[in-house]
């Protein structure tokens, strides 16, 4: 009999994800932390390996698995300043409903943008006491704020974001490649922080045609692959010069995979993310005027989508995050179907896991791998060492998931603020049955999330 005194919660099941494999196990939780993990062998889980009079015991149903909560490191909450677009309460309810137990909020679309410590303080105050999952923050790099970067690192941001092309909001201007390199040089020496880059080249975007059009092909031509390629090359070269940890945000163009692979082989400290929309949607299927599908960089063709999946499978792309970026209907549908007028951004925070899982399963990819891409890998990259795994000492952020249960997306039933998503009506598999944050089931009424600061870096951060 294992000593299980004082456990608050025990979850047992036939399929618990431990070290990359589903095994029968029991997980014991105390004080929000996983304190005991017991393999139960291959047969039915014997009763009471972890027996504790005080503990609440949950036995998973036959169709359920237990996975670590997802870590979505790319979310635009927009509060304060554009709270009518999205806010901490609605975004984090959506996260919890989708099995995401930690989000890291992007520095822009909120006003003020998170480019100074005082702006970070404003944002933290706005988030306090209304978050249903744990929330960390990115800082922003904009022209002229080099002196603010180290103080933001000390204040606990998980890394920084910059744009190499206009961001869509005036208060968060892009930087030049030289300005990006200056920031990289500062961040390389600032607790080995991380610079994440929206990699589209401003000049190539400006030089492309931008007609008013309801035809998705016209929008696609306005954000050419070459613009991503050129900007990614700049990130690689400047990251190699400075030795910074760099991260390519929302990779859309598979043309860049070869140069990303080469950079990684040569030791550039680089990671790459992509998003559910690039992996599950394709340009050929976007209806005329359907601006719910507009995002930057854009969703490209079906062959490109296949190549992105291959990029994940060979490890050139490291992780999958939502880039949840909602807006109200009057902006998302501005121009009545004109892709040049509509706000670019896709809302998918609650749907990421079933979207990616549905498509992965069709392609013969296992759920264990999906969870690696959506939980463990993002947690590692931003230095959330206690998240992204079920193991003794890790946070008891756990998701009960029914991987074979089908459902139809109903935009109006999603938790984020506006019932707009390109996935409305889509048939998916994989239902989140329960989400535990620090060992407590998340409900829709009690916000128990915490505001996180980046822990001191360890050797693990590569
Ligand atoms: Zn974004």
Short mmCIF file of C-alpha atoms and ligand atoms in Angstrom, two decimals:
data_model
loop_
_atom_site.label_atom_id
_atom_site.label_comp_id
_atom_site.label_asym_id
_atom_site.label_seq_id
_atom_site.Cartn_x
_atom_site.Cartn_y
_atom_site.Cartn_z
CA UNK A 1 0.00 0.00 0.00
CA UNK A 2 1.35 3.35 -1.03
CA UNK A 3 1.38 6.09 1.53
CA UNK A 4 -1.32 8.41 0.34
CA UNK A 5 -2.00 10.35 3.47
CA UNK A 6 -3.48 13.74 2.97
CA UNK A 7 -4.32 13.45 -0.72
CA UNK A 8 -7.05 15.81 -1.91
CA UNK A 9 -7.85 14.00 -5.12
CA UNK A 10 -7.13 10.70 -6.80
CA UNK A 11 -7.85 10.11 -10.49
CA UNK A 12 -7.53 6.59 -11.82
CA UNK A 13 -7.95 5.30 -15.30
CA UNK A 14 -6.89 2.74 -17.85
CA UNK A 15 -5.38 5.38 -20.13
CA UNK A 16 -3.34 8.02 -18.34
CA UNK A 17 -0.68 9.80 -20.39
CA UNK A 18 2.66 9.24 -18.64
CA UNK A 19 5.98 9.96 -20.36
CA UNK A 20 4.46 9.90 -23.83
CA UNK A 21 2.40 6.71 -23.49
CA UNK A 22 -1.09 5.83 -22.29
CA UNK A 23 -0.94 3.43 -19.36
CA UNK A 24 -3.21 2.37 -16.53
CA UNK A 25 -2.35 4.54 -13.57
CA UNK A 26 -3.50 6.44 -10.54
CA UNK A 27 -2.65 10.07 -9.99
CA UNK A 28 -2.66 11.48 -6.46
CA UNK A 29 -2.95 15.23 -5.90
CA UNK A 30 -2.22 17.33 -2.84
CA UNK A 31 -2.23 21.10 -2.63
CA UNK A 32 -2.61 21.54 -6.37
CA UNK A 33 0.42 19.41 -7.18
CA UNK A 34 0.71 15.82 -8.42
CA UNK A 35 2.45 14.10 -5.53
CA UNK A 36 2.02 10.44 -6.44
CA UNK A 37 1.80 8.58 -9.74
CA UNK A 38 1.34 4.83 -9.56
CA UNK A 39 1.34 2.56 -12.59
CA UNK A 40 -1.43 0.05 -12.23
CA UNK A 41 -0.21 -2.56 -14.65
CA UNK A 42 -1.93 -3.65 -17.80
CA UNK A 43 -5.01 -5.24 -16.22
CA UNK A 44 -7.92 -3.40 -14.76
CA UNK A 45 -6.80 -0.89 -12.19
CA UNK A 46 -6.92 -2.53 -8.79
CA UNK A 47 -8.96 -0.68 -6.26
CA UNK A 48 -7.22 1.51 -3.75
CA UNK A 49 -3.57 1.55 -4.67
CA UNK A 50 -3.80 5.14 -3.55
CA UNK A 51 -6.25 5.05 -0.69
CA UNK A 52 -6.82 8.14 1.35
CA UNK A 53 -9.86 8.79 3.49
CA UNK A 54 -9.88 12.49 2.71
CA UNK A 55 -9.36 12.15 -1.02
CA UNK A 56 -12.05 12.48 -3.59
CA UNK A 57 -11.57 9.64 -6.06
CA UNK A 58 -12.48 9.91 -9.72
CA UNK A 59 -12.52 6.83 -11.90
CA UNK A 60 -12.33 7.56 -15.61
CA UNK A 61 -15.00 6.05 -17.81
CA UNK A 62 -13.91 3.44 -20.37
CA UNK A 63 -13.98 5.96 -23.22
CA UNK A 64 -11.93 8.58 -21.35
CA UNK A 65 -8.23 9.36 -21.17
CA UNK A 66 -6.33 11.62 -18.77
CA UNK A 67 -3.93 14.12 -20.33
CA UNK A 68 -2.05 17.14 -19.01
CA UNK A 69 -3.82 20.46 -19.55
CA UNK A 70 -2.87 22.17 -22.77
CA UNK A 71 -0.60 25.21 -22.77
CA UNK A 72 -1.66 27.77 -25.36
CA UNK A 73 1.18 30.26 -25.64
CA UNK A 74 -0.46 32.40 -28.33
CA UNK A 75 -3.71 34.05 -27.23
CA UNK A 76 -4.92 37.61 -27.79
CA UNK A 77 -7.16 38.44 -24.83
CA UNK A 78 -7.46 42.17 -25.80
CA UNK A 79 -8.27 43.39 -22.27
CA UNK A 80 -8.00 46.17 -21.23
CA UNK A 81 -8.70 48.56 -24.06
CA UNK A 82 -10.48 46.27 -26.50
CA UNK A 83 -12.44 44.27 -23.98
CA UNK A 84 -15.45 44.42 -26.28
CA UNK A 85 -13.46 42.12 -28.61
CA UNK A 86 -12.57 39.57 -25.92
CA UNK A 87 -11.69 39.59 -22.24
CA UNK A 88 -10.00 37.59 -19.53
CA UNK A 89 -13.19 36.00 -18.18
CA UNK A 90 -14.55 34.91 -21.56
CA UNK A 91 -11.20 33.84 -23.02
CA UNK A 92 -10.21 31.78 -20.00
CA UNK A 93 -13.66 30.14 -19.78
CA UNK A 94 -13.20 29.15 -23.42
CA UNK A 95 -9.73 27.87 -22.61
CA UNK A 96 -10.95 25.69 -19.76
CA UNK A 97 -13.82 24.33 -21.85
CA UNK A 98 -11.26 23.36 -24.48
CA UNK A 99 -8.86 21.62 -22.09
CA UNK A 100 -6.38 24.51 -21.99
CA UNK A 101 -5.17 25.16 -18.43
CA UNK A 102 -2.53 27.82 -19.18
CA UNK A 103 -2.56 30.64 -21.68
CA UNK A 104 0.14 33.17 -22.39
CA UNK A 105 -1.40 36.46 -23.47
CA UNK A 106 0.02 38.37 -26.43
CA UNK A 107 1.20 41.95 -25.87
CA UNK A 108 -1.02 43.59 -28.47
CA UNK A 109 -4.63 44.42 -29.19
CA UNK A 110 -4.98 45.35 -25.54
CA UNK A 111 -4.53 49.06 -24.80
CA UNK A 112 -1.99 49.82 -23.57
CA UNK A 113 0.09 47.20 -25.35
CA UNK A 114 2.44 45.31 -23.03
CA UNK A 115 5.60 47.19 -23.97
CA UNK A 116 6.50 48.63 -20.54
CA UNK A 117 6.36 47.38 -16.96
CA UNK A 118 3.62 49.87 -16.13
CA UNK A 119 1.52 48.54 -19.03
CA UNK A 120 2.12 44.99 -17.75
CA UNK A 121 0.90 46.13 -14.33
CA UNK A 122 -2.24 47.58 -15.92
CA UNK A 123 -2.90 44.30 -17.68
CA UNK A 124 -2.29 42.21 -14.57
CA UNK A 125 -4.72 44.37 -12.61
CA UNK A 126 -7.31 43.93 -15.36
CA UNK A 127 -6.89 40.15 -15.24
CA UNK A 128 -6.87 39.73 -11.46
CA UNK A 129 -9.69 37.70 -9.95
CA UNK A 130 -11.38 36.94 -13.25
CA UNK A 131 -9.30 34.19 -14.84
CA UNK A 132 -10.48 30.58 -14.95
CA UNK A 133 -7.10 29.16 -16.00
CA UNK A 134 -3.51 30.22 -15.34
CA UNK A 135 -2.36 33.20 -17.35
CA UNK A 136 1.14 34.37 -18.24
CA UNK A 137 2.10 37.38 -20.33
CA UNK A 138 4.33 38.18 -23.30
CA UNK A 139 6.06 41.53 -23.52
CA UNK A 140 6.23 43.51 -26.75
CA UNK A 141 9.19 44.83 -28.74
CA UNK A 142 8.34 48.04 -30.64
CA UNK A 143 10.56 50.81 -32.02
CA UNK A 144 12.16 52.71 -29.15
CA UNK A 145 11.46 50.44 -26.16
CA UNK A 146 14.83 48.65 -25.84
CA UNK A 147 15.27 50.10 -22.35
CA UNK A 148 11.99 48.51 -21.25
CA UNK A 149 12.96 44.94 -22.17
CA UNK A 150 15.12 43.96 -19.21
CA UNK A 151 12.67 45.44 -16.69
CA UNK A 152 9.90 43.42 -18.35
CA UNK A 153 12.02 40.27 -18.06
CA UNK A 154 12.53 41.00 -14.36
CA UNK A 155 8.78 41.55 -14.02
CA UNK A 156 8.22 37.99 -15.24
CA UNK A 157 7.13 38.06 -18.88
CA UNK A 158 7.60 34.72 -20.64
CA UNK A 159 9.24 36.26 -23.69
CA UNK A 160 8.66 38.99 -26.25
CA UNK A 161 6.87 39.45 -29.51
CA UNK A 162 7.68 41.73 -32.42
CA UNK A 163 6.31 42.24 -35.90
CA UNK A 164 8.29 42.67 -39.11
CA UNK A 165 5.15 43.90 -40.93
CA UNK A 166 2.27 46.11 -39.72
CA UNK A 167 0.43 44.42 -36.85
CA UNK A 168 -3.05 45.70 -37.65
CA UNK A 169 -3.15 48.10 -34.68
CA UNK A 170 -1.42 51.50 -34.71
CA UNK A 171 -0.19 51.38 -31.12
CA UNK A 172 1.97 48.29 -31.82
CA UNK A 173 4.18 49.25 -34.78
CA UNK A 174 6.56 46.83 -36.49
CA UNK A 175 10.33 46.88 -36.16
CA UNK A 176 12.95 46.71 -38.89
CA UNK A 177 15.27 43.71 -39.05
CA UNK A 178 18.02 45.87 -37.51
CA UNK A 179 15.77 46.92 -34.65
CA UNK A 180 14.82 43.27 -34.15
CA UNK A 181 18.50 42.37 -33.92
CA UNK A 182 19.11 45.08 -31.32
CA UNK A 183 16.30 43.62 -29.24
CA UNK A 184 17.70 40.12 -29.72
CA UNK A 185 21.07 41.26 -28.42
CA UNK A 186 19.44 42.67 -25.29
CA UNK A 187 17.26 39.62 -24.69
CA UNK A 188 20.09 37.12 -25.16
CA UNK A 189 21.64 38.66 -22.06
CA UNK A 190 18.41 39.12 -20.12
CA UNK A 191 17.88 35.82 -18.30
CA UNK A 192 18.10 34.14 -21.73
CA UNK A 193 14.69 35.47 -22.71
CA UNK A 194 12.87 34.54 -25.92
CA UNK A 195 11.93 36.64 -28.96
CA UNK A 196 8.90 35.49 -30.95
CA UNK A 197 8.48 37.06 -34.36
CA UNK A 198 5.52 37.65 -36.64
CA UNK A 199 7.56 36.86 -39.73
CA UNK A 200 6.17 38.56 -42.80
CA UNK A 201 8.34 41.03 -44.73
CA UNK A 202 6.84 44.53 -44.75
CA UNK A 203 8.21 45.56 -48.16
CA UNK A 204 7.02 42.39 -49.90
CA UNK A 205 3.56 42.74 -48.31
CA UNK A 206 3.40 46.41 -49.33
CA UNK A 207 4.43 45.53 -52.87
CA UNK A 208 1.74 42.89 -53.34
CA UNK A 209 -1.68 43.80 -54.81
CA UNK A 210 -4.38 44.61 -52.23
CA UNK A 211 -7.66 44.81 -54.18
CA UNK A 212 -11.05 45.13 -52.51
CA UNK A 213 -12.40 41.67 -53.19
CA UNK A 214 -14.59 38.91 -51.83
CA UNK A 215 -12.44 36.36 -53.63
CA UNK A 216 -10.15 34.55 -51.19
CA UNK A 217 -7.51 34.07 -53.92
CA UNK A 218 -7.06 37.85 -54.06
CA UNK A 219 -6.47 38.01 -50.34
CA UNK A 220 -4.03 35.11 -50.53
CA UNK A 221 -2.05 36.91 -53.26
CA UNK A 222 -1.82 39.97 -50.99
CA UNK A 223 0.17 37.96 -48.38
CA UNK A 224 2.64 36.03 -50.56
CA UNK A 225 4.73 33.07 -49.39
CA UNK A 226 7.86 35.00 -50.30
CA UNK A 227 7.03 37.56 -47.61
CA UNK A 228 7.11 34.83 -44.97
CA UNK A 229 10.25 33.31 -46.44
CA UNK A 230 12.18 36.57 -46.48
CA UNK A 231 11.21 37.48 -42.93
CA UNK A 232 12.04 34.01 -41.63
CA UNK A 233 15.46 34.25 -43.24
CA UNK A 234 16.00 37.53 -41.40
CA UNK A 235 15.01 35.91 -38.10
CA UNK A 236 17.41 33.03 -38.68
CA UNK A 237 20.36 35.24 -39.60
CA UNK A 238 19.83 37.71 -36.76
CA UNK A 239 19.19 34.96 -34.20
CA UNK A 240 22.41 33.24 -35.28
CA UNK A 241 24.34 36.53 -34.86
CA UNK A 242 23.03 37.26 -31.40
CA UNK A 243 22.60 33.78 -29.92
CA UNK A 244 19.09 34.66 -28.72
CA UNK A 245 16.37 32.10 -28.29
CA UNK A 246 14.05 32.87 -31.22
CA UNK A 247 10.62 31.63 -32.13
CA UNK A 248 8.75 31.81 -35.43
CA UNK A 249 5.08 32.51 -34.77
CA UNK A 250 2.19 30.94 -36.72
CA UNK A 251 4.10 29.39 -39.62
CA UNK A 252 1.80 29.29 -42.64
CA UNK A 253 4.08 28.83 -45.65
CA UNK A 254 5.61 25.37 -45.91
CA UNK A 255 8.19 26.81 -48.33
CA UNK A 256 10.16 27.96 -45.29
CA UNK A 257 10.48 24.48 -43.76
CA UNK A 258 13.78 23.62 -45.47
CA UNK A 259 15.56 26.74 -44.30
CA UNK A 260 14.12 26.34 -40.79
CA UNK A 261 15.37 22.75 -40.69
CA UNK A 262 18.80 23.84 -41.86
CA UNK A 263 18.98 26.59 -39.25
CA UNK A 264 18.10 24.14 -36.50
CA UNK A 265 20.70 21.68 -37.76
CA UNK A 266 23.28 24.43 -37.58
CA UNK A 267 22.47 25.14 -33.96
CA UNK A 268 20.39 28.31 -34.23
CA UNK A 269 18.26 28.36 -31.07
CA UNK A 270 15.01 28.40 -32.96
CA UNK A 271 11.55 26.97 -32.49
CA UNK A 272 8.53 27.12 -34.77
CA UNK A 273 4.81 27.05 -34.13
CA UNK A 274 1.80 26.61 -36.37
CA UNK A 275 -1.92 26.82 -35.67
CA UNK A 276 -5.05 24.69 -36.05
CA UNK A 277 -6.35 26.79 -38.95
CA UNK A 278 -3.27 26.13 -41.09
CA UNK A 279 -3.52 22.41 -40.31
CA UNK A 280 -7.26 21.90 -40.77
CA UNK A 281 -8.46 24.48 -43.34
CA UNK A 282 -7.30 25.23 -46.89
CA UNK A 283 -7.61 28.08 -49.36
CA UNK A 284 -9.52 25.99 -51.90
CA UNK A 285 -12.40 25.56 -49.43
CA UNK A 286 -12.82 29.17 -48.29
CA UNK A 287 -16.18 30.43 -49.59
CA UNK A 288 -16.38 33.81 -51.32
CA UNK A 289 -16.75 36.61 -48.82
CA UNK A 290 -16.15 34.30 -45.82
CA UNK A 291 -13.99 36.68 -43.82
CA UNK A 292 -14.26 34.49 -40.73
CA UNK A 293 -11.33 32.68 -42.41
CA UNK A 294 -9.15 35.79 -42.67
CA UNK A 295 -5.90 35.73 -40.70
CA UNK A 296 -2.31 36.80 -41.30
CA UNK A 297 -0.30 35.04 -42.52
CA UNK A 298 -3.12 33.47 -44.50
CA UNK A 299 -4.48 29.94 -44.73
CA UNK A 300 -2.87 28.54 -47.89
CA UNK A 301 -3.58 25.61 -50.22
CA UNK A 302 -4.21 21.94 -49.44
CA UNK A 303 -0.74 20.80 -50.56
CA UNK A 304 0.80 23.40 -48.24
CA UNK A 305 -1.32 22.05 -45.39
CA UNK A 306 0.00 18.53 -46.03
CA UNK A 307 3.56 19.87 -45.98
CA UNK A 308 2.96 21.56 -42.61
CA UNK A 309 1.86 18.24 -41.15
CA UNK A 310 5.06 16.70 -42.47
CA UNK A 311 6.99 19.56 -40.88
CA UNK A 312 5.43 18.66 -37.54
CA UNK A 313 6.11 14.97 -37.95
CA UNK A 314 9.82 15.48 -38.66
CA UNK A 315 10.14 18.00 -35.83
CA UNK A 316 10.90 21.17 -37.81
CA UNK A 317 7.65 22.61 -36.42
CA UNK A 318 7.76 22.21 -32.65
CA UNK A 319 4.34 23.10 -31.38
CA UNK A 320 0.72 24.05 -32.09
CA UNK A 321 -1.02 27.06 -30.52
CA UNK A 322 -4.30 28.76 -31.34
CA UNK A 323 -3.43 32.39 -32.19
CA UNK A 324 -6.93 33.02 -30.83
CA UNK A 325 -7.65 36.54 -32.05
CA UNK A 326 -11.35 37.37 -32.01
CA UNK A 327 -13.15 40.57 -32.91
CA UNK A 328 -16.77 41.69 -32.92
CA UNK A 329 -18.93 41.03 -35.98
CA UNK A 330 -18.83 44.63 -37.16
CA UNK A 331 -15.06 44.29 -37.61
CA UNK A 332 -14.85 40.63 -38.61
CA UNK A 333 -17.53 41.20 -41.25
CA UNK A 334 -16.56 44.79 -42.09
CA UNK A 335 -16.91 45.49 -45.80
CA UNK A 336 -19.63 42.86 -46.23
CA UNK A 337 -17.28 40.09 -47.37
CA UNK A 338 -14.37 42.23 -48.57
CA UNK A 339 -11.22 40.45 -47.40
CA UNK A 340 -9.24 43.70 -47.58
CA UNK A 341 -11.58 45.38 -45.05
CA UNK A 342 -12.31 42.64 -42.51
CA UNK A 343 -10.30 42.18 -39.31
CA UNK A 344 -7.78 39.35 -39.61
CA UNK A 345 -7.90 36.85 -36.76
CA UNK A 346 -9.44 33.47 -36.02
CA UNK A 347 -11.13 32.50 -32.79
CA UNK A 348 -10.41 28.89 -31.87
CA UNK A 349 -9.19 28.73 -28.28
CA UNK A 350 -11.90 26.28 -27.22
CA UNK A 351 -11.57 24.08 -30.30
CA UNK A 352 -7.84 23.58 -30.76
CA UNK A 353 -7.61 20.10 -29.28
CA UNK A 354 -10.56 18.51 -31.15
CA UNK A 355 -9.60 20.30 -34.38
CA UNK A 356 -6.03 19.08 -34.36
CA UNK A 357 -6.95 15.65 -33.02
CA UNK A 358 -9.65 15.09 -35.65
CA UNK A 359 -7.23 15.88 -38.46
CA UNK A 360 -4.29 14.05 -36.84
CA UNK A 361 -6.34 10.90 -36.41
CA UNK A 362 -7.35 11.00 -40.07
CA UNK A 363 -3.65 11.13 -40.88
CA UNK A 364 -2.74 8.23 -38.59
CA UNK A 365 -1.05 10.37 -35.94
CA UNK A 366 -1.51 9.34 -32.31
CA UNK A 367 -3.10 11.41 -29.57
CA UNK A 368 0.10 11.16 -27.51
CA UNK A 369 1.86 13.13 -30.24
CA UNK A 370 -0.89 15.75 -30.41
CA UNK A 371 -0.61 16.33 -26.67
CA UNK A 372 3.16 16.68 -26.99
CA UNK A 373 2.68 19.43 -29.60
CA UNK A 374 -0.08 21.25 -27.68
CA UNK A 375 0.99 20.84 -24.05
CA UNK A 376 4.51 19.63 -23.31
CA UNK A 377 6.32 21.44 -26.13
CA UNK A 378 4.81 24.91 -25.56
CA UNK A 379 5.30 24.55 -21.80
CA UNK A 380 8.98 23.76 -22.30
CA UNK A 381 9.52 26.58 -24.75
CA UNK A 382 8.22 29.32 -22.48
CA UNK A 383 9.86 27.80 -19.39
CA UNK A 384 6.71 26.59 -17.61
CA UNK A 385 8.61 23.75 -16.02
CA UNK A 386 5.75 22.52 -13.83
CA UNK A 387 3.25 22.31 -16.71
CA UNK A 388 2.67 20.07 -19.68
CA UNK A 389 3.14 16.65 -18.11
CA UNK A 390 1.60 14.23 -15.67
CA UNK A 391 4.39 13.45 -13.24
CA UNK A 392 5.22 13.71 -9.56
CA UNK A 393 5.99 17.33 -8.77
CA UNK A 394 4.09 18.73 -11.74
CA UNK A 395 1.04 20.96 -11.49
CA UNK A 396 -2.23 19.04 -11.19
CA UNK A 397 -3.57 20.61 -14.40
CA UNK A 398 -5.43 17.69 -15.90
CA UNK A 399 -7.98 17.07 -18.63
CA UNK A 400 -10.45 14.22 -18.92
CA UNK A 401 -10.85 13.74 -22.67
CA UNK A 402 -13.10 11.41 -24.65
CA UNK A 403 -11.12 11.00 -27.88
CA UNK A 404 -13.74 9.04 -29.82
CA UNK A 405 -16.85 11.08 -29.04
CA UNK A 406 -18.10 13.11 -32.00
CA UNK A 407 -19.74 16.54 -31.86
CA UNK A 408 -20.75 19.38 -34.14
CA UNK A 409 -19.31 22.84 -33.52
CA UNK A 410 -22.00 25.37 -32.60
CA UNK A 411 -20.43 28.83 -32.63
CA UNK A 412 -23.19 30.22 -30.43
CA UNK A 413 -22.40 27.69 -27.70
CA UNK A 414 -18.69 28.56 -27.47
CA UNK A 415 -17.46 30.49 -24.45
CA UNK A 416 -15.49 33.24 -26.16
CA UNK A 417 -17.17 36.63 -26.44
CA UNK A 418 -18.47 36.68 -30.02
CA UNK A 419 -20.11 33.66 -31.69
CA UNK A 420 -17.85 33.85 -34.74
CA UNK A 421 -15.56 31.07 -35.92
CA UNK A 422 -14.84 29.51 -39.31
CA UNK A 423 -15.44 26.12 -37.70
CA UNK A 424 -19.18 26.61 -37.10
CA UNK A 425 -21.02 23.46 -38.14
CA UNK A 426 -17.86 21.37 -38.45
CA UNK A 427 -17.99 17.72 -37.33
CA UNK A 428 -15.16 16.91 -34.93
CA UNK A 429 -14.10 14.11 -32.62
CA UNK A 430 -12.75 14.55 -29.11
CA UNK A 431 -14.76 15.99 -26.24
CA UNK A 432 -13.28 17.61 -23.14
CA UNK A 433 -15.34 16.17 -20.27
CA UNK A 434 -13.57 17.90 -17.37
CA UNK A 435 -10.67 20.26 -16.80
CA UNK A 436 -8.78 20.39 -13.48
CA UNK A 437 -6.68 23.39 -12.58
CA UNK A 438 -4.33 22.77 -9.65
CA UNK A 439 -6.42 19.76 -8.73
CA UNK A 440 -9.80 21.51 -8.74
CA UNK A 441 -12.41 21.04 -11.46
CA UNK A 442 -12.93 24.30 -13.35
CA UNK A 443 -16.52 25.49 -13.33
CA UNK A 444 -18.03 28.48 -15.11
CA UNK A 445 -18.50 30.55 -11.97
CA UNK A 446 -15.40 30.51 -9.76
CA UNK A 447 -12.25 31.99 -11.29
CA UNK A 448 -9.34 30.15 -9.63
CA UNK A 449 -6.64 30.87 -12.19
CA UNK A 450 -3.39 32.53 -11.20
CA UNK A 451 -1.32 35.17 -12.93
CA UNK A 452 2.06 33.62 -13.66
CA UNK A 453 5.56 35.02 -13.81
CA UNK A 454 8.32 33.22 -15.68
CA UNK A 455 10.35 31.10 -13.29
CA UNK A 456 14.13 31.40 -13.30
CA UNK A 457 15.54 29.68 -16.39
CA UNK A 458 17.01 26.17 -16.09
CA UNK A 459 19.28 24.13 -18.35
CA UNK A 460 16.13 22.64 -19.86
CA UNK A 461 15.51 25.77 -21.97
CA UNK A 462 17.41 25.04 -25.15
ZN1 LIG B 1 -1.24 36.42 -32.91
#
